Coordinates of C-alpha atoms and ligand atoms in Angstrom, one line a residue:
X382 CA 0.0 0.0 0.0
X383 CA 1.2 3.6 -0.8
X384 CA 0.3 6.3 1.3
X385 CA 1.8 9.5 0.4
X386 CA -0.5 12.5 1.5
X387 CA 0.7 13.0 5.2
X388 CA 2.6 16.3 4.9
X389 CA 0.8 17.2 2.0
X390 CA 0.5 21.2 1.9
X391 CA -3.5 22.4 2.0
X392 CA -4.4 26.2 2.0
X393 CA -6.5 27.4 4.6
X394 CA -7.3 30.5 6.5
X395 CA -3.5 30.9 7.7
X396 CA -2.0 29.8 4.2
X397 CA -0.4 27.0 3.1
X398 CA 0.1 24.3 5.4
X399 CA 1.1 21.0 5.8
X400 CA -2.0 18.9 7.2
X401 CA -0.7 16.2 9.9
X402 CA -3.8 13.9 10.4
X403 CA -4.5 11.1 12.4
X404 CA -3.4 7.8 11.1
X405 CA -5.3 4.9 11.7
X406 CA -5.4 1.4 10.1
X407 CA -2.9 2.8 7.6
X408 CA -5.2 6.0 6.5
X409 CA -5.2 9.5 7.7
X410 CA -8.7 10.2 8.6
X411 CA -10.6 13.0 8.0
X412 CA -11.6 14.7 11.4
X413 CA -10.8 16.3 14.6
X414 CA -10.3 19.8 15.3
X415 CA -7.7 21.0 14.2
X416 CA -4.5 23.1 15.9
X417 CA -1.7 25.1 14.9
X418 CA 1.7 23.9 14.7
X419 CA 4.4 26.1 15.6
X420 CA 8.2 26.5 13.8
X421 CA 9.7 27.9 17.1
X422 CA 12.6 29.5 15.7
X423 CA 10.6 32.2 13.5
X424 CA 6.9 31.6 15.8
X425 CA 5.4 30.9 12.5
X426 CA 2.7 28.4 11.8
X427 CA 3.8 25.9 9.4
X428 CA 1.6 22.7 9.7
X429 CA -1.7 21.8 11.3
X430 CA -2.5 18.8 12.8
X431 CA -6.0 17.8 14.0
X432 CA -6.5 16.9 17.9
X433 CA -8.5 13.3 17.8
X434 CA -11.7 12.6 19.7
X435 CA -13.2 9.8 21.7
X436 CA -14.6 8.3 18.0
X437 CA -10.9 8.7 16.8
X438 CA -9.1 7.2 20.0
X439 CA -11.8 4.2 20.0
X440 CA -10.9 3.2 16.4
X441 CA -7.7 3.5 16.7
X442 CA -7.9 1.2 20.1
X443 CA -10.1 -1.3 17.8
X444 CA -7.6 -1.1 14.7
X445 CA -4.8 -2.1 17.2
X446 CA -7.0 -4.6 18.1
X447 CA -7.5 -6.3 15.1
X448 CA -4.3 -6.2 14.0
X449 CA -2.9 -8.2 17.1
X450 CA -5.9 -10.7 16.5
X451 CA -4.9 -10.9 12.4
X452 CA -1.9 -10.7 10.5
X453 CA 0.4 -9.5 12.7
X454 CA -0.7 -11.4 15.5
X455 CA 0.3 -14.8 14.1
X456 CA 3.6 -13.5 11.8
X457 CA 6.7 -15.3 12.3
X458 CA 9.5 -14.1 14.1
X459 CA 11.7 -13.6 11.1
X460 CA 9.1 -11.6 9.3
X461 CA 8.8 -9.3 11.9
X462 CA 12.0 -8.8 12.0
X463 CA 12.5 -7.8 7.8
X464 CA 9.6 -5.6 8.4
X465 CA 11.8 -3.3 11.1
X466 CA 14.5 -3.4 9.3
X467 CA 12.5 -1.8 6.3
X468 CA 10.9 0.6 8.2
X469 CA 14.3 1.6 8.9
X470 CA 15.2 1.6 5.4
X471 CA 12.1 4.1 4.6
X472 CA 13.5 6.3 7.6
X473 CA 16.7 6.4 5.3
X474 CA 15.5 6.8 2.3
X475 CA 12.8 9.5 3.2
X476 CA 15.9 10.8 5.6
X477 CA 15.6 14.4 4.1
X478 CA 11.9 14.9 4.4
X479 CA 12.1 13.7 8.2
X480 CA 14.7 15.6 8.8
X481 CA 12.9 18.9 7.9
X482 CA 10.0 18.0 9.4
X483 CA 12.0 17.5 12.4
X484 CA 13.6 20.8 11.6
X485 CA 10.3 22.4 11.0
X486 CA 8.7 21.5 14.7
X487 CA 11.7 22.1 16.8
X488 CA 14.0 24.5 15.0
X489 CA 16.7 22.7 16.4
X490 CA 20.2 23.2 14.2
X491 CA 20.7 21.1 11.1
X492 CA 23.9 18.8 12.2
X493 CA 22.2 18.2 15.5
X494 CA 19.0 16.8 13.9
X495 CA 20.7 15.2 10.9
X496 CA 23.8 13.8 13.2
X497 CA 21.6 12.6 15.8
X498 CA 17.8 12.5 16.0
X499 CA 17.1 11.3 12.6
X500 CA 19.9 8.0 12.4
X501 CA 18.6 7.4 15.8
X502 CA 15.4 7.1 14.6
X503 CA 16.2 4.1 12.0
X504 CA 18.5 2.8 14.5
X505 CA 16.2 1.9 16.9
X506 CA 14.3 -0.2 14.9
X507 CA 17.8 -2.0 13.7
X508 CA 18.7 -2.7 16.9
X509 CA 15.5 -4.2 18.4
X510 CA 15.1 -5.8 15.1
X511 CA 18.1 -8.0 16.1
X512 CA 18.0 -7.6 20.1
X513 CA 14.6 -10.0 19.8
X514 CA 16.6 -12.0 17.7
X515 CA 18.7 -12.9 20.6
X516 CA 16.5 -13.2 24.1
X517 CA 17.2 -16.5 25.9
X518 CA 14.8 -18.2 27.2
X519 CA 14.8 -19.7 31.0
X520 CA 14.2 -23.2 31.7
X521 CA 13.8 -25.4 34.5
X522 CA 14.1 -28.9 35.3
X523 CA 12.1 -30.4 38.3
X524 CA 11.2 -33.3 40.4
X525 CA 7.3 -33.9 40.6
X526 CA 6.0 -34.9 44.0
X527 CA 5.0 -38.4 42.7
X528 CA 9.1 -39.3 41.7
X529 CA 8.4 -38.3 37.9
X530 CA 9.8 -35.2 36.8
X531 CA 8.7 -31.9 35.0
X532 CA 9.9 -29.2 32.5
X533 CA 9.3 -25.7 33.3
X534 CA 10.4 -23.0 30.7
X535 CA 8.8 -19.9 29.7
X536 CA 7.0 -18.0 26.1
X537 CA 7.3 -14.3 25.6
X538 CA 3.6 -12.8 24.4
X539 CA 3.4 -9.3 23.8
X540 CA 1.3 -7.2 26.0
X541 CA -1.3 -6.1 23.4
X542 CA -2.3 -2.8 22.6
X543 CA 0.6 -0.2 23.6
X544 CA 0.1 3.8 24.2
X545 CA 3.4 5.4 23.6
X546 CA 3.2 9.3 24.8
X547 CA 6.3 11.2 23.8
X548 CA 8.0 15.0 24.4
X549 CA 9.2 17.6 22.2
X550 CA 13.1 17.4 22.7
X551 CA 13.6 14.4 20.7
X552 CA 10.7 13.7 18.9
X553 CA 11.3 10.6 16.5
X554 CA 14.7 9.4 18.8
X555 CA 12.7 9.0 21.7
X556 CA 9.3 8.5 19.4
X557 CA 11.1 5.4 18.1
X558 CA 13.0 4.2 21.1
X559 CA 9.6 2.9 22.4
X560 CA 7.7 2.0 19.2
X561 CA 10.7 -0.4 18.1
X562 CA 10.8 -2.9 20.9
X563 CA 7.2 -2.5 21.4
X564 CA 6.8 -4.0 18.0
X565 CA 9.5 -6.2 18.1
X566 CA 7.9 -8.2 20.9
X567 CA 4.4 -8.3 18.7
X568 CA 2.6 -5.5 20.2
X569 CA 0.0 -3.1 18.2
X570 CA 1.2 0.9 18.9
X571 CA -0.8 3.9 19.3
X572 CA 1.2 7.0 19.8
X573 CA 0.4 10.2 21.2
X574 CA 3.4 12.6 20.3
X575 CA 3.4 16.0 21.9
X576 CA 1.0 18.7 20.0
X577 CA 4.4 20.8 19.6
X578 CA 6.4 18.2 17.7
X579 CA 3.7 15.9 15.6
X580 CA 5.5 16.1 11.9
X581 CA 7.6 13.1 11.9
X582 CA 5.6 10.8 13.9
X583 CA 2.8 11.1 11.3
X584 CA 5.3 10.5 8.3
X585 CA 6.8 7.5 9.9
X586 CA 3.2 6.1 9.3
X587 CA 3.5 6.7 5.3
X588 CA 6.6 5.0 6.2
X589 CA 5.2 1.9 8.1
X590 CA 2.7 1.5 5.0
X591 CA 5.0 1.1 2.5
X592 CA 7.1 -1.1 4.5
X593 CA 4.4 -3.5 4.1
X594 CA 3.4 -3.0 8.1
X595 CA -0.6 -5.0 8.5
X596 CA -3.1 -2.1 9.2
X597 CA -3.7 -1.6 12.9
X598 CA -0.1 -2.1 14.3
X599 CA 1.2 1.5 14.5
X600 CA -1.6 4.0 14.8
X601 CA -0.9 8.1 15.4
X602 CA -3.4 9.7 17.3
X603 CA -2.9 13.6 17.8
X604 CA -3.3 16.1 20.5
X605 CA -2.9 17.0 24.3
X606 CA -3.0 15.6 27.4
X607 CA -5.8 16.0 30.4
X608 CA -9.2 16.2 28.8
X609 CA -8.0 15.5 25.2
X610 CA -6.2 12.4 23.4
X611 CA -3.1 11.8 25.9
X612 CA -5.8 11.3 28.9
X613 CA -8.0 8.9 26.3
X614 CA -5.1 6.8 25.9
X615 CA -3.9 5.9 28.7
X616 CA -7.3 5.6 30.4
X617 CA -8.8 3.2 27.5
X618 CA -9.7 -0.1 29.2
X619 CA -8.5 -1.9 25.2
X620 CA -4.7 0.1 25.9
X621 CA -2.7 -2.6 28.0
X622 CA 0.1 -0.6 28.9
X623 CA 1.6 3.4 28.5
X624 CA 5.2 3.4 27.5
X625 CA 6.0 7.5 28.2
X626 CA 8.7 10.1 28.4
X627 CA 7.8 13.4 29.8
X628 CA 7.7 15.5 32.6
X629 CA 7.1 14.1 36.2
X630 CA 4.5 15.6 36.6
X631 CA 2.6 14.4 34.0
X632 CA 4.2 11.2 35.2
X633 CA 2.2 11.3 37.9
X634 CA -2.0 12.5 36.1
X635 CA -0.8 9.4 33.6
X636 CA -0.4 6.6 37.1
X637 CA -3.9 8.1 38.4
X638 CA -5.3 7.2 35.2
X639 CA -3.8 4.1 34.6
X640 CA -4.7 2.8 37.5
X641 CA -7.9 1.7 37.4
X642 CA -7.3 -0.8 34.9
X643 CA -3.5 -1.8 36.1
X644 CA -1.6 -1.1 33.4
X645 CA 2.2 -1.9 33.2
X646 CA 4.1 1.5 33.2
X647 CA 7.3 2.4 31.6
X648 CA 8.3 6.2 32.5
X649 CA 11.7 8.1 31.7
X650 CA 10.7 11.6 33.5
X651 CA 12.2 15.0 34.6
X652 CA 16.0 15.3 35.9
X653 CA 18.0 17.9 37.8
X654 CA 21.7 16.1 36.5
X655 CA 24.5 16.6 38.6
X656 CA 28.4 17.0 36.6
X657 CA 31.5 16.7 39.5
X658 CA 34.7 18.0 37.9
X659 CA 37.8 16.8 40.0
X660 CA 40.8 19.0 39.9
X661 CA 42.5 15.7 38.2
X662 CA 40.7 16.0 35.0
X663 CA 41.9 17.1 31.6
X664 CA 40.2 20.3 32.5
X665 CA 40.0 20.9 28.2
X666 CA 38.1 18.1 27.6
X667 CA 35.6 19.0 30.5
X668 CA 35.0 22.0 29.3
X669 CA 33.8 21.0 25.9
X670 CA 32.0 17.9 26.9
X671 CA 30.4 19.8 29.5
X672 CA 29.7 22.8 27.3
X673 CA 28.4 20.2 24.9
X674 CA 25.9 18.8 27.3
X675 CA 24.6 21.7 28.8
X676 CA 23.9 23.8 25.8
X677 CA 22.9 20.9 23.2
X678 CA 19.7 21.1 21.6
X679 CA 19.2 24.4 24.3
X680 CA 19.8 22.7 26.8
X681 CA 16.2 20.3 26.2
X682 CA 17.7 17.4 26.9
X683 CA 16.3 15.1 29.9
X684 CA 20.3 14.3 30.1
X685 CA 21.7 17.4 30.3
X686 CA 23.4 18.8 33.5
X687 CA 22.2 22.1 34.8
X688 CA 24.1 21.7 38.2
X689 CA 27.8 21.6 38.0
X690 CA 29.9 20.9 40.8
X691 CA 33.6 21.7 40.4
X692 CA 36.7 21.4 42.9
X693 CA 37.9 24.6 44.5
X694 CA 40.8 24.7 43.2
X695 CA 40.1 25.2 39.3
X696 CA 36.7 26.7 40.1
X697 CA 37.6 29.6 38.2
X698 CA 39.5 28.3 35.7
X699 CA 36.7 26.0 34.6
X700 CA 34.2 28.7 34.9
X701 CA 35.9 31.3 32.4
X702 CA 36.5 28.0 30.1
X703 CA 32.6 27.3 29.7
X704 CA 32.0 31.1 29.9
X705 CA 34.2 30.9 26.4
X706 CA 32.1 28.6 24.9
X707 CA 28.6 30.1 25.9
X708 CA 29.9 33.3 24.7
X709 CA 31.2 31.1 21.2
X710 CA 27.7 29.6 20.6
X711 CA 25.7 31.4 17.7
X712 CA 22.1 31.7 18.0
X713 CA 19.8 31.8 14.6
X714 CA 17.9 29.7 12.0
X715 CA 18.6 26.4 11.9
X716 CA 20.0 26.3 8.6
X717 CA 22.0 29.2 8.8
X718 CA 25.4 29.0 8.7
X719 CA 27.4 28.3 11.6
X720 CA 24.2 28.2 14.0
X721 CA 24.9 26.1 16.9
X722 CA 22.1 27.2 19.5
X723 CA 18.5 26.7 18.3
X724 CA 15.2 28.1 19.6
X725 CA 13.3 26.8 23.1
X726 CA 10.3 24.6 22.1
X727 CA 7.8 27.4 22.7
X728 CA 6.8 31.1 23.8
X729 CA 5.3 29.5 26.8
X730 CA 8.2 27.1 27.5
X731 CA 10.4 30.2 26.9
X732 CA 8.1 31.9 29.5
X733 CA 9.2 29.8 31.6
X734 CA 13.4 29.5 31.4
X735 CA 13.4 33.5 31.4
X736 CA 11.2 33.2 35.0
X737 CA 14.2 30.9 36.3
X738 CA 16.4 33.3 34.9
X739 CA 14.8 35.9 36.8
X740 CA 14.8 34.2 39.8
X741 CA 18.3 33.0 39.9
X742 CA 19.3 36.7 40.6
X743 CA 17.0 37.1 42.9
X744 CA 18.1 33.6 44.9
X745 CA 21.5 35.9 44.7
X746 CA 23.2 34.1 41.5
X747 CA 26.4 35.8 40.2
X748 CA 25.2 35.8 36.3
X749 CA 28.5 34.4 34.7
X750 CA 26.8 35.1 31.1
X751 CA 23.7 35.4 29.4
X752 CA 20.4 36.0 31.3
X753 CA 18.3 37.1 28.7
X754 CA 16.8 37.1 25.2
X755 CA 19.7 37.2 21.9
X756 CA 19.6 40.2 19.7
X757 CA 18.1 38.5 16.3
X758 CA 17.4 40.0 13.5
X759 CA 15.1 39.1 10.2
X760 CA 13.2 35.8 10.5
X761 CA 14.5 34.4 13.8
X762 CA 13.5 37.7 15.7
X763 CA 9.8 36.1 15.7
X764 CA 11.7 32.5 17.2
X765 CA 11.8 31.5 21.2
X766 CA 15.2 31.9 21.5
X767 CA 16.9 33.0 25.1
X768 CA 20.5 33.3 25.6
X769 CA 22.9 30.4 26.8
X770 CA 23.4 30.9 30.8
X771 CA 25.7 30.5 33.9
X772 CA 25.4 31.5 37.4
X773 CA 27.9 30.8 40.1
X774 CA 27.2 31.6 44.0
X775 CA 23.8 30.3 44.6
X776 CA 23.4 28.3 47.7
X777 CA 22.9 24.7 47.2
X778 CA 19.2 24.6 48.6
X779 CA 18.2 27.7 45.4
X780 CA 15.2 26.4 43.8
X781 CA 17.5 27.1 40.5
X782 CA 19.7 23.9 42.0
X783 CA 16.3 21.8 42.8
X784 CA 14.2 22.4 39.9
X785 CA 13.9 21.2 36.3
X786 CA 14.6 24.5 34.2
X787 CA 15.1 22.9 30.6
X788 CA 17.0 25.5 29.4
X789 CA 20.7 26.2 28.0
X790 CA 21.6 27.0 32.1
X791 CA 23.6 25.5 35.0
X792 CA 24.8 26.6 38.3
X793 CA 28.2 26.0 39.1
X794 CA 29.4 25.4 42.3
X795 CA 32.0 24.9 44.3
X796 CA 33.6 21.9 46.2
X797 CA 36.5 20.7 48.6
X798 CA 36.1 16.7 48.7
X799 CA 34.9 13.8 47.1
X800 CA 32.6 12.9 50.0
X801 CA 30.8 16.4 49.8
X802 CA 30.7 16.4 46.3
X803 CA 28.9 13.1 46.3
X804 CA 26.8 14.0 48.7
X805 CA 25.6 17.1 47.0
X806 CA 25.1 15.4 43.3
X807 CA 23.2 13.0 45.5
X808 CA 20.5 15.5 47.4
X809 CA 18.1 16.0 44.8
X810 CA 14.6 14.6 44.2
X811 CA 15.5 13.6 40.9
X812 CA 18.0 11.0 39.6
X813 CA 18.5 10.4 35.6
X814 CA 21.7 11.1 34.8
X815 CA 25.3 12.0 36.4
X816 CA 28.7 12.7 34.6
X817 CA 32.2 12.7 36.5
X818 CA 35.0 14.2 34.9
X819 CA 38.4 13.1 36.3
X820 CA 41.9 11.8 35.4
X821 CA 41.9 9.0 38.1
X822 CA 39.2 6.5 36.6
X823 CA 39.6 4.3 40.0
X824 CA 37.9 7.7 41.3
X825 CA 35.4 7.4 38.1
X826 CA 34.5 4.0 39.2
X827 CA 34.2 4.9 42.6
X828 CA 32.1 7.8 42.6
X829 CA 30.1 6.2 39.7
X830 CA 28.9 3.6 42.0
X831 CA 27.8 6.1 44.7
X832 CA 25.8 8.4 42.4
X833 CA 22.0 7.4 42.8
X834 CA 20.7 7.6 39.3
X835 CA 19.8 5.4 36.3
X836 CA 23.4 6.5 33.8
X837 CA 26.7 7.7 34.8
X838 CA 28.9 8.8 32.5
X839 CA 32.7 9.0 33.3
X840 CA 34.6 11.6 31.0
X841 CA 32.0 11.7 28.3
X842 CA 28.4 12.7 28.0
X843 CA 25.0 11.1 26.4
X844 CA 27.2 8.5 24.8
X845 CA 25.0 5.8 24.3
X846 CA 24.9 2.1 23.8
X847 CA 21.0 0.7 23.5
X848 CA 21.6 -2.8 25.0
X849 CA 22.0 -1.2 28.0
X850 CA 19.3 0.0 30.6
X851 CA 18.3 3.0 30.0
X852 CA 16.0 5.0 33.0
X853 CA 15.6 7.3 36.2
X854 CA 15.5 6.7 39.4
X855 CA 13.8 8.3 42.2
X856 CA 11.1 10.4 40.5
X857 CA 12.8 10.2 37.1
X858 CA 11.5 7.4 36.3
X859 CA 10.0 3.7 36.8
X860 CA 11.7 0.7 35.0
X861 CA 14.5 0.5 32.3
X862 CA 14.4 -0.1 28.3
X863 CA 17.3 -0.5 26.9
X864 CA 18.1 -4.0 25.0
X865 CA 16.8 -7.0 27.3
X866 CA 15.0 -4.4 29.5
X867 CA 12.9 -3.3 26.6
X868 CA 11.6 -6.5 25.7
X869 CA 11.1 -7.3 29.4
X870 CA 8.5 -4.9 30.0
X871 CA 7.1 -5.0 26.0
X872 CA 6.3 -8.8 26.9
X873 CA 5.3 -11.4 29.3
X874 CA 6.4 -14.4 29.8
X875 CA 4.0 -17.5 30.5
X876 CA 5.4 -20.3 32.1
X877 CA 4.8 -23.4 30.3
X878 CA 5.1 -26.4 32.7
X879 CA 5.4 -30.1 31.5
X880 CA 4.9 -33.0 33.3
X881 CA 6.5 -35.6 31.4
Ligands
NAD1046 P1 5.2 16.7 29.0 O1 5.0 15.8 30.1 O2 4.6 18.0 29.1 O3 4.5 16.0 27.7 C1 4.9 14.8 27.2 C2 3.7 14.1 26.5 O4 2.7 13.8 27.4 C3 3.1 15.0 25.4 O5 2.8 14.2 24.3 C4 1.8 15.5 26.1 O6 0.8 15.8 25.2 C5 1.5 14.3 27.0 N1 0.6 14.6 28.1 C6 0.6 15.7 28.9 N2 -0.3 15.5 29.9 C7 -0.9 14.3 29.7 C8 -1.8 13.6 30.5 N3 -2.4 14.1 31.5 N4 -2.2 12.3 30.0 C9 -1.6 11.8 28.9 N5 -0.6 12.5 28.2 C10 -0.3 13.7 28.6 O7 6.7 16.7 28.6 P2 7.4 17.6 27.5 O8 7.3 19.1 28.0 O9 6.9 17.3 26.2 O10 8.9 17.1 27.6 C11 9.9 17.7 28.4 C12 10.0 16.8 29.7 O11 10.3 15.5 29.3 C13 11.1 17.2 30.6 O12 10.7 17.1 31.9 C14 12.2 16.2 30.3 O13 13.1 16.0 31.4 C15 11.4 15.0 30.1 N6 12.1 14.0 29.3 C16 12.6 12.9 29.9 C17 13.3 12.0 29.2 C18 13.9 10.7 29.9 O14 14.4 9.9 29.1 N7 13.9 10.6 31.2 C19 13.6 12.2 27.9 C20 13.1 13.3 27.3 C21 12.3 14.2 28.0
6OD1047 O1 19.2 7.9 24.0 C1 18.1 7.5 24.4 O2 17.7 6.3 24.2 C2 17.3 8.3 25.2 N1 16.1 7.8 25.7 C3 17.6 9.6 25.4 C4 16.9 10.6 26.2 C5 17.2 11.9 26.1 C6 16.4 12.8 26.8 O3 16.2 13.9 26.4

């Protein structure tokens, strides 16, 4: 089947825009009301997508079901398998129209989108392709009462219909991370991506059609949360589990929901990541990786460190180095030359860092750089950009040093031993992500033990490896994907016992 009208460009009222509908049963339907879509580094509208009802959410729910009860419910292993892997041939071969799309919803720079978030996007379906290639399977021997014997061992099903609620920051990387082993293990999708970011999610589904994907097994449904399609996912008694990456928060209105019917949960949620620089590290390479993960994709990355603790004695010299590059980073369109910072996500998001920023001089921060909105001209003038940020001197208990800003920020802050630097990474609600920068990696394995969150990086930053587990803990999160811990929690075994 061919599908090719998903970004296809309508006139309306506003102009020309692209139309992103719901897909469903491998057809965008007609319907739902529809809602602008924003390109957040000029503020212009340049799609619209159309928020789906109950009606819509109900046959997506029964097109999911059908397709786990057909087709795709009985196809062999190996089939599955070729299927992913050509979906992520169509993500490659379509790789220029995600990419814009991509480019068009987030206005996040060109090499960061076309370096990272679209390859992710076919790489997650590679690697789960081949990851449920390769799950073992447990099995037990036994001695039966009567002096016979037994075999226990176990069958992976797949849970059903899956909701899959994803952010803004990443949208098809972190889109994809959860539709990939989801279908891998035989489940049907529906996914919700955020109403800022819905482009490439609705292409993937021209994408999945051509692949040759049965109707039913990935559905888009577009929209919001409370009151509108996010809250009629997850609370549909026909979803059997939400798969979601977002803010705590919401974390939390998604588990009241869910649990009437008991759903399995997977959540990667908020952070407030700690970075410890020791005095022993090659204080160059710090700097950049740390400048890196502070200020990549504006500092909207769940990952990204925006409280950095450094050891007294090259507190300043660290601090002028990542003053340097803050100062270095060029905000504008993302295809203009050179441009390394993009837009925030939104005015309202914007709204939002600018209030932190505000309050970090009144919680007594010494502003370092930045503070405020860049000086654009032409286009980019109408975009959501705010200026790349450092404060030193607030005290450790600032709300700036507790709360999620999601900005291109950190507060850095002093320290005079390992112990208390622990101990201050440590003292935070949140727990996703640490790095540790240090020339002494029997230190790095150390401290890496000690740091209560679900990655620590040693020297390096977002460097990832998907067999392993992937998650938050504390209120960042519930469970692990990642490899084996995807296709745990996108299947359930049933123990099969023998007597013989
Ligand atoms: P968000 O929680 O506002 O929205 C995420 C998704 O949830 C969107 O699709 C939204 O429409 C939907 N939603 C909102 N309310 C809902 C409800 N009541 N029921 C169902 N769905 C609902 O998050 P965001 O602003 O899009 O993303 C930024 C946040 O995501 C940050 O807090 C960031 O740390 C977090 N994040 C975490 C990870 C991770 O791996 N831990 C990765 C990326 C982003
Ligand atoms: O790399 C990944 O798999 C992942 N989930 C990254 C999350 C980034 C948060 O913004």
């Amino acid at each position: 089947m061919q599908v090719h009208d998903t970004l296809k460009r309508e006139e309306t009222h506003t102009g020309t825009l692209r139309q992103l509908r719901n897909f469903v049963g491998n057809a965008y339907l007609e319907g739902g009301k529809p809602f602008p879509v924003v390109d957040p580094a000029t503020g212009q509208q340049h799609a619209q997508a159309f928020e789906a009802d109950q009606a819509i959410v109900d046959a997506a729910v029964k097109a999911a079901e059908n397709a786990m009860h057909g087709e795709w419910g009985s196809m062999t292993l190996a089939a599955r398998r070729a299927l992913l892997h050509k979906v992520a041939d169509g993500i490659e071969a379509r790789f220029d129209e995600f990419l814009a799309a991509e480019i068009a919803d987030t206005g996040k720079p060109h090499a960061m989108a076309s370096h990272l978030d679209i390859p992710r996007g076919a790489a997650n379906f590679r690697v789960f392709a081949d990851a449920i290639a390769n799950v073992p399977t447990e099995a037990f021997d036994m001695d039966t009462p009567d002096g016979g014997k037994a075999v226990n061992y176990s069958v992976r099903r797949p849970l059903g219909v899956v909701g899959v609620i994803s952010p803004w920051n990443l949208p098809l990387l972190l889109m994809t991370w959860k539709v990939a082993p989801a279908l891998a293990c035989g489940n049907a999708v529906i996914v919700k991506p955020s109403e800022e970011t819905p482009s490439t999610t609705t292409l993937l589904g021209e994408v999945m059609a051509d692949a040759g994907m049965p109707a039913g097994v990935f559905n888009v449904i577009h929209g919001f949360g409370p009151g509108s399609a996010g809250e009629m996912l997850v609370s549909h008694p026909g979803v059997r589990a939400i798969t979601f990456t977002g803010e705590t928060q919401t974390g939390t209105a998604i588990m009241r929901a869910a649990a009437p019917h008991v759903k399995p949960l997977s959540f990667e949620l908020g952070g407030k990541n700690a970075a410890i620089v020791f005095a022993d590290a090659d204080m160059d390479a710090a700097v950049a990786g740390l400048a890196r993960a502070v200020f990549l994709n504006t500092g909207q990355v769940c990952l990204a460190p925006e409280r950095i603790y450094v050891e007294r004695s090259v507190f300043d010299r660290f601090v002028e180095g990542l003053k340097d590059k803050a100062l270095a980073l060029r905000p504008g369109l993302p295809t203009g030359n050179g441009i390394d910072l993009g837009p925030l996500i939104s005015a309202e998001h914007r709204e939002k860092v600018l209030g932190y920023y505000r309050l970090a001089e009144e919680e007594g921060a010494n502003v370092v750089c930045g503070g405020g909105v860049p000086d654009l001209e032409g286009e980019a003038a109408g975009g959501f950009f705010v200026e790349p940020t450092l404060w030193t001197g607030l005290p450790h208990d600032a709300r700036i040093c507790r709360e999620e800003i999601f900005g291109p920020c950190a507060a850095i802050i002093p320290f005079d031993s390992e112990e208390e630097a622990v101990s201050l990474a440590n003292d935070s609600a949140y727990g996703l992500a640490a790095s540790i920068w240090t020339g002494n990696l029997s230190r790095g394995h150390r401290v890496g033990a000690k740091m209560e969150v679900g990655i620590c990086w040693v020297n390096s930053w977002f460097l990832r490896d998907l067999r392993t587990p992937f998650g938050g803990a504390k209120m960042s999160g519930i469970g692990r994907e990642g490899g084996i811990h995807s296709i745990n929690f996108y299947s359930e075994p049933t123990n099969i016992c023998i007597k013989l």
